[in-house]
């Protein structure tokens, strides 16, 4: 009797184990597919950049590196690339200068409306890029009418939009690194006779530096890759790299544009790998 | 700096002072940089447009009425909604397993996989669209392979269709869904799953009765994020949909370029209001199912 029950439950247990294995296999298959799905566009564009022929027809007639040379000789893309770098660096510097104190305030002070303020700094991530870009354009038109400052299409107008893109990321990453900070270290330094400035410079700064570096890289990358806001704010003769890529692709796709895309992918991948050495990316995104 | 240590004692004058000096600049920049421009944009949406005089000062709902009474605009609006719903649904189905794998993987591969998911996120949608363009083209890998296998006689035309746009947007939004879900799934104790299994629950029941309800906040957050991003997609519909295929965000830019700023402003606000409205409804619905 007991034996019969035991063997029956054993059989049921085995059937359950099989179903668990099946469930796990289904998870693995779908998850693997999803991972590939995310990466596949980048793989295709990288592959195309090595085609020998100009027309993107499959299968390739052979492989060549010459499109990288063609990309490097394309002045339009070089100019756009330099504008994007310049824009990213300036915007990141300004964004960090305001995000660092804001992050300190958010993590260390207790005051009414702290949460609301912290959320408000994330606003630029919530407002759709196309709406933000258009709103900034309209506002800059009004300012230009009121003050006759040549803001529209200027580098300053573009930087304004991009600083807004940098602030949320920089604040978020610096806040994340401050939250794990041991305040007793600062007290120890002050007990040992260091004044506030010295404490900040010699104790606080070195410890939150990884967060600042990560915030700077993420801020730069979000500026560097932005399309929608820039679309409204660029002026004649000044184009960013994402806009140049979009406009080229609206016209045609060939290995030259693929090579330029690979350049962008490489820069961003390098930035992410460097960031990961300072702050584990899995902790902040 | 040491005043800043007054954690707990709320609203002391010195705390408020240091709070405003520390957070003030960033807050002001965001407030002036975003809220003020949005107010002007709202004002513009009530102006009128004349092909010769361009924008005319007015205070009229004409642009909003024009939108809701014109089958063309409404068609674009419903296309945008349809594409967003499909993309979001697929993102849940594909995103959950990947997020689960990441949350339950202890290996060093995990961090590398997360970087692999984050890189496409920052690479820009135009570059990713370029990848799909090589795949979808009439002489691209997909079309040629289908012909080689004898499944199709002629080239397969996926480029410039709604299908191409949907496939492209899913790839764009999937990382957001995965990263949101992964952080929530990581917080779910693995022992709960084991408990369900040891009580004899088959995997699907375990998923339905344990994982799904516990992950619901993350699923809601990911779904809302995905939906917002799909509604506002720009580069993907422009490049993969072509000039004939229209979604809301490209239409805003299009009207802007045609100098009809009032209509473009109204379109921008309709797009934002719809997105926010549906987001709020979704949020309320998840909260309800939590109580019930």
CSV table of C-alpha atoms in Angstrom, one decimal, chain A residues 12 16 19-24 26-35 37-42 44-45 47-48 55-59 94 98-106 108-112 114 117 120-124 126-132 134-139 141-142 145 160 163-164 167 169 171 183 190 196 200 218 221-222 225 227-228 231-232 242 245-246 249-250 252-253 257 260-262 264-265 268-270 272-273 276 280-283 285, chain B residues 1-11 15-16 18-19 21-23 25-27 29-38 40-41 44 55 90 93-98 100-101 110-135 139-141 144-145 148 166-168 170-171 174-175 178-179 182 194 197 200-203 207 211 228 232-235 238-239 249-250 252-253 256 261 264-265 268 271-272 276:
chain,number,residue,atom,x,y,z
A,12,UNK,CA,4.2,12.5,-10.4
A,16,UNK,CA,6.7,17.6,-12.5
A,19,UNK,CA,7.7,20.1,-16.8
A,20,UNK,CA,10.0,22.2,-14.8
A,21,UNK,CA,12.8,21.4,-17.2
A,22,UNK,CA,10.5,22.2,-20.1
A,23,UNK,CA,9.6,25.5,-18.5
A,24,UNK,CA,13.2,26.4,-17.9
A,26,UNK,CA,11.2,27.7,-22.8
A,27,UNK,CA,12.5,30.6,-20.6
A,28,UNK,CA,16.0,30.0,-21.9
A,29,UNK,CA,14.9,29.9,-25.6
A,30,UNK,CA,12.7,33.0,-25.4
A,31,UNK,CA,15.2,34.9,-23.3
A,32,UNK,CA,18.0,34.0,-25.7
A,33,UNK,CA,15.9,35.0,-28.7
A,34,UNK,CA,15.1,38.4,-27.0
A,35,UNK,CA,18.9,39.0,-26.3
A,37,UNK,CA,16.8,40.4,-31.1
A,38,UNK,CA,18.3,43.4,-29.2
A,39,UNK,CA,21.7,43.0,-30.6
A,40,UNK,CA,20.9,41.9,-34.2
A,41,UNK,CA,20.5,45.4,-35.7
A,42,UNK,CA,24.0,46.3,-34.5
A,44,UNK,CA,23.8,43.6,-39.3
A,45,UNK,CA,25.1,47.2,-39.6
A,47,UNK,CA,28.5,43.3,-41.1
A,48,UNK,CA,27.5,45.7,-43.9
A,55,UNK,CA,25.0,47.9,-52.9
A,56,UNK,CA,23.8,46.3,-49.7
A,57,UNK,CA,22.7,43.0,-51.4
A,58,UNK,CA,23.1,39.6,-49.8
A,59,UNK,CA,25.3,37.6,-50.1
A,94,UNK,CA,27.6,72.4,-17.4
A,98,UNK,CA,24.7,71.7,-11.4
A,99,UNK,CA,24.0,68.0,-10.9
A,100,UNK,CA,26.7,67.4,-8.4
A,101,UNK,CA,25.4,69.9,-5.8
A,102,UNK,CA,21.9,68.8,-6.5
A,103,UNK,CA,22.8,65.1,-5.9
A,104,UNK,CA,24.5,66.2,-2.6
A,105,UNK,CA,21.3,68.1,-1.6
A,106,UNK,CA,19.0,65.2,-2.5
A,108,UNK,CA,22.0,64.5,2.5
A,109,UNK,CA,19.3,67.0,3.4
A,110,UNK,CA,15.9,66.3,4.7
A,111,UNK,CA,13.3,68.9,3.7
A,112,UNK,CA,9.8,69.0,2.5
A,114,UNK,CA,12.7,66.6,-1.5
A,117,UNK,CA,12.4,67.9,-6.5
A,120,UNK,CA,11.4,67.0,-11.3
A,121,UNK,CA,15.1,66.7,-12.2
A,122,UNK,CA,14.1,63.5,-14.1
A,123,UNK,CA,11.5,65.4,-16.1
A,124,UNK,CA,13.7,65.7,-19.2
A,126,UNK,CA,9.8,61.9,-19.3
A,127,UNK,CA,8.9,64.6,-21.8
A,128,UNK,CA,9.1,63.1,-25.3
A,129,UNK,CA,12.1,64.3,-27.2
A,130,UNK,CA,10.1,65.6,-30.1
A,131,UNK,CA,7.9,67.7,-27.8
A,132,UNK,CA,10.9,69.0,-25.8
A,134,UNK,CA,9.7,71.8,-30.4
A,135,UNK,CA,9.0,73.5,-27.1
A,136,UNK,CA,12.6,74.7,-26.7
A,137,UNK,CA,12.5,76.0,-30.3
A,138,UNK,CA,9.3,78.0,-29.7
A,139,UNK,CA,10.7,79.4,-26.5
A,141,UNK,CA,11.9,82.1,-30.9
A,142,UNK,CA,10.1,84.1,-28.2
A,145,UNK,CA,11.9,88.3,-30.5
A,160,UNK,CA,20.7,74.5,-23.6
A,163,UNK,CA,22.2,70.3,-20.7
A,164,UNK,CA,18.6,69.3,-20.0
A,167,UNK,CA,21.0,66.6,-15.8
A,169,UNK,CA,21.5,61.0,-15.9
A,171,UNK,CA,22.0,63.4,-11.0
A,183,UNK,CA,29.2,59.4,6.7
A,190,UNK,CA,36.8,66.4,11.0
A,196,UNK,CA,35.0,71.2,5.8
A,200,UNK,CA,35.3,67.4,1.0
A,218,UNK,CA,26.2,58.7,-19.2
A,221,UNK,CA,26.4,59.5,-24.2
A,222,UNK,CA,22.8,60.7,-23.9
A,225,UNK,CA,23.1,60.0,-29.3
A,227,UNK,CA,18.3,63.0,-32.3
A,228,UNK,CA,14.9,64.5,-31.6
A,231,UNK,CA,16.5,68.2,-34.8
A,232,UNK,CA,14.8,71.4,-33.8
A,242,UNK,CA,22.8,61.4,-35.4
A,245,UNK,CA,23.1,59.7,-40.1
A,246,UNK,CA,19.3,60.0,-40.3
A,249,UNK,CA,19.7,57.0,-44.4
A,250,UNK,CA,16.6,58.7,-45.7
A,252,UNK,CA,20.2,55.6,-49.1
A,253,UNK,CA,21.9,52.9,-47.2
A,257,UNK,CA,27.0,54.9,-43.5
A,260,UNK,CA,30.1,55.6,-39.6
A,261,UNK,CA,27.5,53.7,-37.5
A,262,UNK,CA,30.2,51.3,-36.3
A,264,UNK,CA,29.4,55.5,-33.1
A,265,UNK,CA,28.8,52.0,-31.7
A,268,UNK,CA,29.5,54.1,-26.9
A,269,UNK,CA,30.6,50.6,-26.2
A,270,UNK,CA,34.0,51.9,-25.0
A,272,UNK,CA,30.0,51.8,-21.3
A,273,UNK,CA,32.9,49.4,-20.6
A,276,UNK,CA,31.4,49.7,-15.7
A,280,UNK,CA,28.6,48.6,-12.0
A,281,UNK,CA,26.2,49.4,-14.9
A,282,UNK,CA,23.7,46.8,-13.6
A,283,UNK,CA,23.2,49.0,-10.5
A,285,UNK,CA,20.2,51.5,-15.3
B,1,UNK,CA,28.7,70.9,4.3
B,2,UNK,CA,28.4,70.0,8.0
B,3,UNK,CA,25.0,71.6,8.2
B,4,UNK,CA,24.0,69.1,5.6
B,5,UNK,CA,24.3,66.4,8.2
B,6,UNK,CA,21.1,67.6,9.9
B,7,UNK,CA,19.3,64.5,8.7
B,8,UNK,CA,16.0,64.0,10.4
B,9,UNK,CA,15.5,67.5,11.7
B,10,UNK,CA,13.3,68.8,8.9
B,11,UNK,CA,13.0,72.3,7.6
B,15,UNK,CA,18.8,73.2,6.0
B,16,UNK,CA,16.4,75.1,3.7
B,18,UNK,CA,21.7,74.9,1.9
B,19,UNK,CA,19.0,72.9,0.1
B,21,UNK,CA,21.9,76.6,-2.9
B,22,UNK,CA,22.6,73.0,-3.7
B,23,UNK,CA,19.6,72.0,-5.6
B,25,UNK,CA,20.6,75.7,-9.9
B,26,UNK,CA,19.6,72.4,-11.4
B,27,UNK,CA,15.9,72.9,-10.5
B,29,UNK,CA,17.5,75.1,-15.2
B,30,UNK,CA,15.0,72.3,-15.6
B,31,UNK,CA,12.0,74.5,-14.7
B,32,UNK,CA,13.0,77.3,-17.0
B,33,UNK,CA,14.3,74.9,-19.6
B,34,UNK,CA,11.2,72.8,-19.8
B,35,UNK,CA,8.2,74.2,-18.0
B,36,UNK,CA,8.4,77.7,-19.5
B,37,UNK,CA,8.9,76.4,-23.1
B,38,UNK,CA,5.9,74.0,-22.6
B,40,UNK,CA,4.6,78.7,-24.8
B,41,UNK,CA,4.0,75.6,-26.8
B,44,UNK,CA,1.0,78.4,-29.7
B,55,UNK,CA,0.9,82.1,-37.5
B,90,UNK,CA,5.5,41.7,-27.6
B,93,UNK,CA,6.3,38.4,-23.8
B,94,UNK,CA,10.0,38.6,-24.9
B,95,UNK,CA,11.3,40.8,-22.1
B,96,UNK,CA,10.1,38.7,-19.2
B,97,UNK,CA,12.1,35.6,-19.9
B,98,UNK,CA,15.3,37.5,-20.6
B,100,UNK,CA,14.2,36.4,-15.5
B,101,UNK,CA,17.4,34.8,-16.8
B,110,UNK,CA,25.5,38.7,-16.3
B,111,UNK,CA,27.3,42.1,-16.2
B,112,UNK,CA,28.5,41.6,-19.7
B,113,UNK,CA,25.0,40.7,-20.9
B,114,UNK,CA,23.6,43.9,-19.2
B,115,UNK,CA,26.2,46.0,-21.0
B,116,UNK,CA,25.2,44.2,-24.2
B,117,UNK,CA,21.6,45.3,-23.6
B,118,UNK,CA,22.6,48.9,-22.5
B,119,UNK,CA,24.9,49.6,-25.5
B,120,UNK,CA,22.1,49.4,-28.1
B,121,UNK,CA,20.0,51.7,-25.8
B,122,UNK,CA,22.5,54.5,-26.3
B,123,UNK,CA,23.6,53.8,-29.8
B,124,UNK,CA,20.7,55.8,-31.3
B,125,UNK,CA,17.7,54.6,-33.2
B,126,UNK,CA,18.9,55.7,-36.6
B,127,UNK,CA,21.9,53.3,-36.4
B,128,UNK,CA,19.7,50.5,-35.4
B,129,UNK,CA,17.2,51.2,-38.2
B,130,UNK,CA,20.2,51.0,-40.5
B,131,UNK,CA,20.8,47.5,-39.3
B,132,UNK,CA,17.2,46.5,-40.1
B,133,UNK,CA,17.4,48.2,-43.4
B,134,UNK,CA,20.1,45.8,-44.5
B,135,UNK,CA,18.1,42.9,-43.3
B,139,UNK,CA,18.0,42.1,-51.8
B,140,UNK,CA,18.7,41.8,-48.1
B,141,UNK,CA,19.4,38.7,-46.1
B,144,UNK,CA,17.3,36.3,-50.4
B,145,UNK,CA,17.1,33.5,-47.8
B,148,UNK,CA,16.7,30.4,-51.6
B,166,UNK,CA,6.8,47.3,-35.4
B,167,UNK,CA,9.9,45.0,-35.6
B,168,UNK,CA,12.2,48.0,-35.3
B,170,UNK,CA,10.3,46.3,-30.4
B,171,UNK,CA,14.1,46.1,-30.7
B,174,UNK,CA,13.0,45.7,-25.4
B,175,UNK,CA,16.1,46.9,-23.4
B,178,UNK,CA,14.2,44.0,-19.7
B,179,UNK,CA,16.1,46.3,-17.4
B,182,UNK,CA,15.2,42.5,-14.1
B,194,UNK,CA,10.9,26.5,-4.8
B,197,UNK,CA,7.3,23.8,-6.9
B,200,UNK,CA,3.4,20.5,-6.6
B,201,UNK,CA,2.7,23.5,-8.8
B,202,UNK,CA,3.6,23.0,-12.4
B,203,UNK,CA,5.8,25.8,-13.9
B,207,UNK,CA,4.6,31.7,-12.9
B,211,UNK,CA,6.1,35.3,-10.2
B,228,UNK,CA,5.4,55.9,-24.0
B,232,UNK,CA,6.8,58.9,-29.3
B,233,UNK,CA,9.0,57.0,-31.7
B,234,UNK,CA,10.6,59.2,-34.4
B,235,UNK,CA,13.6,57.7,-36.2
B,238,UNK,CA,10.7,57.7,-40.5
B,239,UNK,CA,13.4,55.2,-41.7
B,249,UNK,CA,6.0,62.1,-33.7
B,250,UNK,CA,7.1,62.3,-37.3
B,252,UNK,CA,4.6,66.8,-35.4
B,253,UNK,CA,8.0,67.4,-37.1
B,256,UNK,CA,6.6,72.1,-38.0
B,261,UNK,CA,3.4,75.6,-35.9
B,264,UNK,CA,2.2,71.0,-34.8
B,265,UNK,CA,1.9,72.3,-31.3
B,268,UNK,CA,2.4,67.6,-29.7
B,271,UNK,CA,0.3,63.1,-28.3
B,272,UNK,CA,1.5,63.9,-24.8
B,276,UNK,CA,0.0,60.5,-20.1
